[in-house]
Structure formats: C-alpha cells, structure tokens
Amino acid sequence: MHEYQREFIRFALDHGVLRFGGFTLKSGRKSPYFFNAGLFNSGGTLSRLGRFYAQALIHSGKQDVDVIFGPAYKGIPLAAVTAVALADSFDRDLPYCFNRKEAKDHGEGGTLVGAELKGRVLIVDDVITAGTAVREVMQIIQAAGATPAAVMIALDRQERGQGELSAIQEVERDFGIPVISIVSLNQVMDFLQEDAELQAHLPAVVAYRAQYGIQ
Ligand code: OMP
C-alpha cells in the first residue's frame, strides 16, 4: 500500500465517509461497511479529495484522456474536484462535463452540461459494487459518440459482478478500459488489521467478502 492510500483511508474514516455497521446496498447486498463520498462535504475535504483522485490517476499512468466526465449526481463534484486538482497540482488542464438526470427543454437544452463529451473520456465516480451504475454511464458516453478511456473511483469494493469475476474486472473486460481506484477493499482490510481499535470490524468484513467477494 502506498502512503497516499493509507492517508486516504484515514481521511475517509476521520470524516465518517468509511463506516462500519449494517448497510443495505443498491444491489440489495447487506454490507458491514459503507463508503459515503457525500460526507466529503466541505471546501477543505473536497479539495483534499480531488488531490487523492488526481494522484491516483497520475500514479496509474492512464492520464492520456481528452475530457473528464462526472455522472449525475455524486460523480459531478468528484469529477470537478479531480479536474481542479489535475490543473493545480499536476499542470494538466482538462475539459470537464457532466450529465443531468432530467433532460432540459429550454436554454442550452439536453442532458449534458459543460465541455463537449468527445474523444477519450475519463469517468470519475465514487464506488463500484456490482457495476450497474457504471454501465449506465457507458451508454451515455457511447450515445454521445465519445470513447470511454478509463474509470476512476475512490473505492473498489472487489465484489462479484454478474459472474465469478469482480464487477470491475467485468467492466475492464466488456469495455476494454482500465478501472483505477484510490483504494481497494484489500487495502482497507490491511489497514484494519494494522489498527488495534479497528481490528474488531475485520471478521464481519471477512465474512462478507467470503459471500460476495472475488476469489
Ligand atoms: P453498483 O451500481 O452496484 O456498482 O453500486 C455503486 C453505487 O452504489 C455507487 O455509485 C453508490 O451510489 C452506491 N454505494 C456507495 O456509495 N458506497 C458503498 O459502499 C456501496 C454502494 C452500493 O450501494 O453498492
């Protein structure tokens, strides 16, 4: 685990973004942990979050993209802060856009806002569990005639998608693009293991992974 990843997990814990307990997921799975990126809810935390996304992207070496896309709703500020951090910290000024969930029939109209959605697209979102949300985003990009180039998320929950592969492996296979995460569940588990106070959460996470995780 890289130092920025350890810092990111600590950051998420400190702001209640990463929590332990009982949660029902979008997929219906009952999870002992949840990552709520919406709790990065101040200027300072968003600024720091953007730097983590930007750092993970640069570290992956997959920054050869033409535009950053934030899927409504939660992806919108995430894509925005990533774009800001790439410009401020890495001297990379990329166009950015997002979608509306409801089409607008006046003013500029349509469902896309911001820069033109064209060329190689970096999708920035929060979490992938079963992969449903990210597949909807692929349809928007393909409908615009653009090309998905990579997906960036904060947490890879490393759960099975429709088959035996992880949801992320399925996305990588089906769309031929990399999925970059700031951290994965494995790293969260390593972090729990190393922390005397947090270790108590580990057994529930291990049991959950045995049920829904990849081999
Ligand atoms: P999938 O569509 O199953 O991949 O679920 C991804 C979406 O679930 C994310 O975009 C979130 O809206 C939500 N989610 C979280 O935000 N954090 C989690 O830890 C788990 C989920 C989830 O419901 O699976």
mmCIF file of C-alpha atoms and ligand atoms in Angstrom:
data_model
loop_
_atom_site.group_PDB
_atom_site.id
_atom_site.type_symbol
_atom_site.label_atom_id
_atom_site.label_comp_id
_atom_site.label_asym_id
_atom_site.label_seq_id
_atom_site.Cartn_x
_atom_site.Cartn_y
_atom_site.Cartn_z
ATOM 1 C CA MET A 1 0.000 0.000 0.000
ATOM 2 C CA HIS A 2 1.300 3.445 -0.900
ATOM 3 C CA GLU A 3 1.442 6.186 1.701
ATOM 4 C CA TYR A 4 -1.227 8.263 -0.106
ATOM 5 C CA GLN A 5 -3.567 5.258 0.077
ATOM 6 C CA ARG A 6 -3.047 4.894 3.810
ATOM 7 C CA GLU A 7 -3.669 8.627 4.198
ATOM 8 C CA PHE A 8 -6.822 8.329 2.126
ATOM 9 C CA ILE A 9 -8.285 5.569 4.294
ATOM 10 C CA ARG A 10 -7.514 7.591 7.437
ATOM 11 C CA PHE A 11 -9.090 10.659 5.801
ATOM 12 C CA ALA A 12 -12.271 8.690 4.927
ATOM 13 C CA LEU A 13 -12.515 7.274 8.456
ATOM 14 C CA ASP A 14 -11.966 10.674 10.083
ATOM 15 C CA HIS A 15 -14.874 12.172 8.131
ATOM 16 C CA GLY A 16 -17.267 9.266 8.642
ATOM 17 C CA VAL A 17 -17.139 8.528 4.903
ATOM 18 C CA LEU A 18 -15.967 4.984 5.587
ATOM 19 C CA ARG A 19 -18.134 3.422 8.272
ATOM 20 C CA PHE A 20 -18.763 0.047 9.815
ATOM 21 C CA GLY A 21 -22.174 -1.330 10.837
ATOM 22 C CA GLY A 22 -25.096 -2.738 8.829
ATOM 23 C CA PHE A 23 -25.946 -1.254 5.418
ATOM 24 C CA THR A 24 -28.169 -2.333 2.543
ATOM 25 C CA LEU A 25 -26.528 -1.652 -0.810
ATOM 26 C CA LYS A 26 -28.068 -0.658 -4.120
ATOM 27 C CA SER A 27 -27.578 -4.275 -5.234
ATOM 28 C CA GLY A 28 -29.559 -5.488 -2.198
ATOM 29 C CA ARG A 29 -26.437 -6.949 -0.577
ATOM 30 C CA LYS A 30 -26.202 -6.389 3.195
ATOM 31 C CA SER A 31 -22.768 -4.982 3.890
ATOM 32 C CA PRO A 32 -20.872 -4.491 7.170
ATOM 33 C CA TYR A 33 -19.237 -1.354 5.784
ATOM 34 C CA PHE A 34 -20.211 1.579 3.614
ATOM 35 C CA PHE A 35 -18.379 4.337 1.815
ATOM 36 C CA ASN A 36 -20.418 7.547 1.619
ATOM 37 C CA ALA A 37 -18.466 10.012 -0.521
ATOM 38 C CA GLY A 38 -21.220 12.603 0.068
ATOM 39 C CA LEU A 39 -19.725 13.189 3.518
ATOM 40 C CA PHE A 40 -16.707 14.852 1.956
ATOM 41 C CA ASN A 41 -18.881 17.910 2.284
ATOM 42 C CA SER A 42 -16.717 20.981 2.841
ATOM 43 C CA GLY A 43 -14.366 23.034 0.705
ATOM 44 C CA GLY A 44 -11.333 21.684 2.502
ATOM 45 C CA THR A 45 -12.293 18.000 2.325
ATOM 46 C CA LEU A 46 -13.315 18.288 -1.338
ATOM 47 C CA SER A 47 -10.040 19.967 -2.164
ATOM 48 C CA ARG A 48 -8.101 17.189 -0.485
ATOM 49 C CA LEU A 49 -10.291 14.525 -2.104
ATOM 50 C CA GLY A 50 -9.560 15.961 -5.538
ATOM 51 C CA ARG A 51 -5.837 15.671 -4.883
ATOM 52 C CA PHE A 52 -6.241 11.974 -3.976
ATOM 53 C CA TYR A 53 -8.113 11.261 -7.212
ATOM 54 C CA ALA A 54 -5.560 13.201 -9.244
ATOM 55 C CA GLN A 55 -2.665 11.467 -7.512
ATOM 56 C CA ALA A 56 -4.159 8.005 -8.133
ATOM 57 C CA LEU A 57 -4.716 8.864 -11.801
ATOM 58 C CA ILE A 58 -1.158 10.089 -12.303
ATOM 59 C CA HIS A 59 0.172 7.082 -10.402
ATOM 60 C CA SER A 60 -1.758 4.756 -12.758
ATOM 61 C CA GLY A 61 -0.184 6.411 -15.808
ATOM 62 C CA LYS A 62 -3.623 6.489 -17.531
ATOM 63 C CA GLN A 63 -3.979 10.266 -17.732
ATOM 64 C CA ASP A 64 -3.954 10.320 -21.543
ATOM 65 C CA VAL A 65 -7.607 11.435 -21.837
ATOM 66 C CA ASP A 66 -9.432 14.306 -23.580
ATOM 67 C CA VAL A 67 -12.241 15.054 -21.151
ATOM 68 C CA ILE A 68 -13.366 14.240 -17.606
ATOM 69 C CA PHE A 69 -16.971 13.128 -17.118
ATOM 70 C CA GLY A 70 -18.882 13.172 -13.817
ATOM 71 C CA PRO A 71 -22.058 11.043 -13.805
ATOM 72 C CA ALA A 72 -25.090 12.573 -12.021
ATOM 73 C CA TYR A 73 -25.348 13.070 -9.178
ATOM 74 C CA LYS A 74 -22.493 12.001 -6.988
ATOM 75 C CA GLY A 75 -19.912 11.905 -9.753
ATOM 76 C CA ILE A 76 -20.386 15.598 -10.584
ATOM 77 C CA PRO A 77 -18.418 17.200 -7.725
ATOM 78 C CA LEU A 78 -15.925 14.333 -7.818
ATOM 79 C CA ALA A 79 -15.118 14.978 -11.475
ATOM 80 C CA ALA A 80 -14.966 18.733 -10.792
ATOM 81 C CA VAL A 81 -12.511 18.442 -7.907
ATOM 82 C CA THR A 82 -10.379 15.971 -9.859
ATOM 83 C CA ALA A 83 -10.204 18.434 -12.765
ATOM 84 C CA VAL A 84 -9.209 21.240 -10.370
ATOM 85 C CA ALA A 85 -6.525 19.127 -8.683
ATOM 86 C CA LEU A 86 -5.068 17.979 -12.018
ATOM 87 C CA ALA A 87 -4.773 21.628 -13.075
ATOM 88 C CA ASP A 88 -3.448 22.939 -9.748
ATOM 89 C CA SER A 89 -1.122 20.131 -8.696
ATOM 90 C CA PHE A 90 -0.172 18.414 -11.963
ATOM 91 C CA ASP A 91 -0.316 21.229 -14.520
ATOM 92 C CA ARG A 92 -2.920 19.333 -16.550
ATOM 93 C CA ASP A 93 -5.878 21.496 -17.612
ATOM 94 C CA LEU A 94 -8.544 19.107 -18.925
ATOM 95 C CA PRO A 95 -12.098 19.957 -20.035
ATOM 96 C CA TYR A 96 -14.873 18.582 -17.859
ATOM 97 C CA CYS A 97 -18.580 17.822 -18.230
ATOM 98 C CA PHE A 98 -21.462 16.049 -16.522
ATOM 99 C CA ASN A 99 -24.991 14.871 -17.224
ATOM 100 C CA ARG A 100 -28.374 15.802 -15.830
ATOM 101 C CA LYS A 101 -30.775 13.045 -14.916
ATOM 102 C CA GLU A 102 -33.712 15.017 -16.409
ATOM 103 C CA ALA A 103 -33.411 16.450 -19.928
ATOM 104 C CA LYS A 104 -33.911 20.223 -20.112
ATOM 105 C CA ASP A 105 -36.074 21.577 -22.962
ATOM 106 C CA HIS A 106 -35.085 25.260 -22.740
ATOM 107 C CA GLY A 107 -31.891 27.305 -22.518
ATOM 108 C CA GLU A 108 -28.961 25.176 -23.618
ATOM 109 C CA GLY A 109 -31.243 22.083 -23.537
ATOM 110 C CA GLY A 110 -30.307 18.417 -23.412
ATOM 111 C CA THR A 111 -28.766 16.362 -20.643
ATOM 112 C CA LEU A 112 -25.070 17.230 -20.948
ATOM 113 C CA VAL A 113 -23.508 20.244 -19.271
ATOM 114 C CA GLY A 114 -20.006 21.687 -19.561
ATOM 115 C CA ALA A 115 -17.352 20.784 -22.104
ATOM 116 C CA GLU A 116 -18.250 18.730 -25.158
ATOM 117 C CA LEU A 117 -18.349 14.999 -24.435
ATOM 118 C CA LYS A 118 -15.971 13.829 -27.159
ATOM 119 C CA GLY A 119 -12.739 11.925 -27.582
ATOM 120 C CA ARG A 120 -11.257 9.758 -24.836
ATOM 121 C CA VAL A 121 -13.323 10.081 -21.671
ATOM 122 C CA LEU A 122 -12.205 9.632 -18.074
ATOM 123 C CA ILE A 123 -15.241 8.782 -15.935
ATOM 124 C CA VAL A 124 -14.920 9.820 -12.285
ATOM 125 C CA ASP A 125 -17.302 8.274 -9.752
ATOM 126 C CA ASP A 126 -17.415 7.144 -6.116
ATOM 127 C CA VAL A 127 -17.728 3.364 -5.752
ATOM 128 C CA ILE A 128 -18.276 0.276 -7.876
ATOM 129 C CA THR A 129 -20.058 -2.641 -6.208
ATOM 130 C CA ALA A 130 -21.977 -4.758 -8.724
ATOM 131 C CA GLY A 131 -21.239 -2.444 -11.656
ATOM 132 C CA THR A 132 -24.785 -1.327 -12.504
ATOM 133 C CA ALA A 133 -24.153 2.419 -12.199
ATOM 134 C CA VAL A 134 -21.000 2.429 -14.318
ATOM 135 C CA ARG A 135 -22.692 0.505 -17.143
ATOM 136 C CA GLU A 136 -25.373 3.191 -17.374
ATOM 137 C CA VAL A 137 -22.600 5.769 -17.736
ATOM 138 C CA MET A 138 -21.022 3.822 -20.605
ATOM 139 C CA GLN A 139 -24.293 4.096 -22.514
ATOM 140 C CA ILE A 140 -24.313 7.892 -22.129
ATOM 141 C CA ILE A 141 -20.746 8.136 -23.417
ATOM 142 C CA GLN A 142 -21.344 5.823 -26.340
ATOM 143 C CA ALA A 143 -24.585 7.637 -27.253
ATOM 144 C CA ALA A 144 -22.584 10.896 -27.444
ATOM 145 C CA GLY A 145 -20.151 9.235 -29.880
ATOM 146 C CA ALA A 146 -17.279 9.517 -27.394
ATOM 147 C CA THR A 147 -14.939 6.740 -26.275
ATOM 148 C CA PRO A 148 -14.577 5.575 -22.674
ATOM 149 C CA ALA A 149 -10.853 5.613 -21.825
ATOM 150 C CA ALA A 150 -10.775 4.835 -18.092
ATOM 151 C CA VAL A 151 -12.923 4.851 -14.971
ATOM 152 C CA MET A 152 -11.703 6.359 -11.706
ATOM 153 C CA ILE A 153 -13.334 5.583 -8.406
ATOM 154 C CA ALA A 154 -12.453 6.135 -4.761
ATOM 155 C CA LEU A 155 -13.108 2.583 -3.562
ATOM 156 C CA ASP A 156 -13.056 -0.743 -5.363
ATOM 157 C CA ARG A 157 -15.223 -2.995 -3.173
ATOM 158 C CA GLN A 158 -13.859 -6.041 -5.059
ATOM 159 C CA GLU A 159 -17.232 -7.720 -5.275
ATOM 160 C CA ARG A 160 -18.547 -10.159 -7.823
ATOM 161 C CA GLY A 161 -20.430 -8.658 -10.743
ATOM 162 C CA GLN A 162 -22.726 -10.815 -12.849
ATOM 163 C CA GLY A 163 -20.414 -13.850 -12.875
ATOM 164 C CA GLU A 164 -17.329 -15.007 -10.992
ATOM 165 C CA LEU A 165 -15.169 -12.033 -11.935
ATOM 166 C CA SER A 166 -15.315 -8.839 -9.915
ATOM 167 C CA ALA A 167 -17.669 -6.161 -11.192
ATOM 168 C CA ILE A 168 -14.594 -4.126 -12.070
ATOM 169 C CA GLN A 169 -12.918 -6.962 -13.942
ATOM 170 C CA GLU A 170 -16.156 -7.350 -15.928
ATOM 171 C CA VAL A 171 -16.153 -3.651 -16.801
ATOM 172 C CA GLU A 172 -12.490 -3.878 -17.850
ATOM 173 C CA ARG A 173 -13.249 -6.919 -19.988
ATOM 174 C CA ASP A 174 -16.513 -5.668 -21.538
ATOM 175 C CA PHE A 175 -15.321 -2.142 -22.370
ATOM 176 C CA GLY A 176 -11.589 -2.784 -22.750
ATOM 177 C CA ILE A 177 -10.631 0.019 -20.363
ATOM 178 C CA PRO A 178 -8.849 0.212 -17.004
ATOM 179 C CA VAL A 179 -10.672 0.952 -13.759
ATOM 180 C CA ILE A 180 -8.441 2.908 -11.382
ATOM 181 C CA SER A 181 -9.294 3.157 -7.703
ATOM 182 C CA ILE A 182 -7.695 5.232 -4.974
ATOM 183 C CA VAL A 183 -8.005 2.189 -2.696
ATOM 184 C CA SER A 184 -9.491 -1.304 -2.808
ATOM 185 C CA LEU A 185 -11.139 -3.428 -0.120
ATOM 186 C CA ASN A 186 -7.897 -5.417 0.289
ATOM 187 C CA GLN A 187 -6.118 -2.250 1.347
ATOM 188 C CA VAL A 188 -8.931 -1.269 3.701
ATOM 189 C CA MET A 189 -8.631 -4.729 5.265
ATOM 190 C CA ASP A 190 -4.860 -4.353 5.633
ATOM 191 C CA PHE A 191 -5.474 -1.025 7.306
ATOM 192 C CA LEU A 192 -7.985 -2.592 9.732
ATOM 193 C CA GLN A 193 -5.523 -5.360 10.511
ATOM 194 C CA GLU A 194 -2.818 -2.843 11.434
ATOM 195 C CA ASP A 195 -5.029 -0.734 13.698
ATOM 196 C CA ALA A 196 -5.746 -2.045 17.215
ATOM 197 C CA GLU A 197 -9.046 -0.151 17.518
ATOM 198 C CA LEU A 198 -10.370 -1.030 14.075
ATOM 199 C CA GLN A 199 -9.419 -4.709 14.090
ATOM 200 C CA ALA A 200 -12.765 -5.588 15.687
ATOM 201 C CA HIS A 201 -14.501 -4.808 12.362
ATOM 202 C CA LEU A 202 -12.395 -7.252 10.410
ATOM 203 C CA PRO A 203 -14.324 -10.538 10.993
ATOM 204 C CA ALA A 204 -17.593 -9.118 9.594
ATOM 205 C CA VAL A 205 -15.762 -7.784 6.541
ATOM 206 C CA VAL A 206 -14.005 -11.140 6.025
ATOM 207 C CA ALA A 207 -17.367 -12.953 6.214
ATOM 208 C CA TYR A 208 -18.937 -10.508 3.764
ATOM 209 C CA ARG A 209 -16.067 -10.937 1.353
ATOM 210 C CA ALA A 210 -16.429 -14.703 1.551
ATOM 211 C CA GLN A 211 -20.036 -14.284 0.400
ATOM 212 C CA TYR A 212 -19.759 -11.583 -2.263
ATOM 213 C CA GLY A 213 -16.072 -11.062 -2.896
ATOM 214 C CA ILE A 214 -13.933 -12.450 -5.666
ATOM 215 C CA GLN A 215 -11.708 -15.452 -5.114
HETATM 216 P P1 OMP B 1 -23.236 -0.594 -8.240
HETATM 217 O O1 OMP B 1 -24.144 0.101 -9.233
HETATM 218 O O2 OMP B 1 -23.829 -1.872 -7.660
HETATM 219 O O3 OMP B 1 -21.838 -0.792 -8.766
HETATM 220 O O4 OMP B 1 -23.137 0.344 -6.962
HETATM 221 C C1 OMP B 1 -22.426 1.542 -6.996
HETATM 222 C C2 OMP B 1 -23.218 2.659 -6.315
HETATM 223 O O5 OMP B 1 -23.667 2.249 -5.014
HETATM 224 C C3 OMP B 1 -22.367 3.853 -6.024
HETATM 225 O O6 OMP B 1 -22.347 4.764 -7.104
HETATM 226 C C4 OMP B 1 -23.019 4.435 -4.773
HETATM 227 O O7 OMP B 1 -24.103 5.270 -5.109
HETATM 228 C C5 OMP B 1 -23.554 3.248 -4.012
HETATM 229 N N1 OMP B 1 -22.671 2.769 -2.886
HETATM 230 C C6 OMP B 1 -21.873 3.654 -2.178
HETATM 231 O O8 OMP B 1 -21.930 4.869 -2.339
HETATM 232 N N2 OMP B 1 -20.960 3.177 -1.261
HETATM 233 C C7 OMP B 1 -20.838 1.857 -0.941
HETATM 234 O O9 OMP B 1 -20.004 1.486 -0.100
HETATM 235 C C8 OMP B 1 -21.684 0.949 -1.620
HETATM 236 C C9 OMP B 1 -22.635 1.410 -2.536
HETATM 237 C C10 OMP B 1 -23.639 0.449 -3.012
HETATM 238 O O10 OMP B 1 -24.847 0.702 -2.799
HETATM 239 O O11 OMP B 1 -23.233 -0.623 -3.505
#
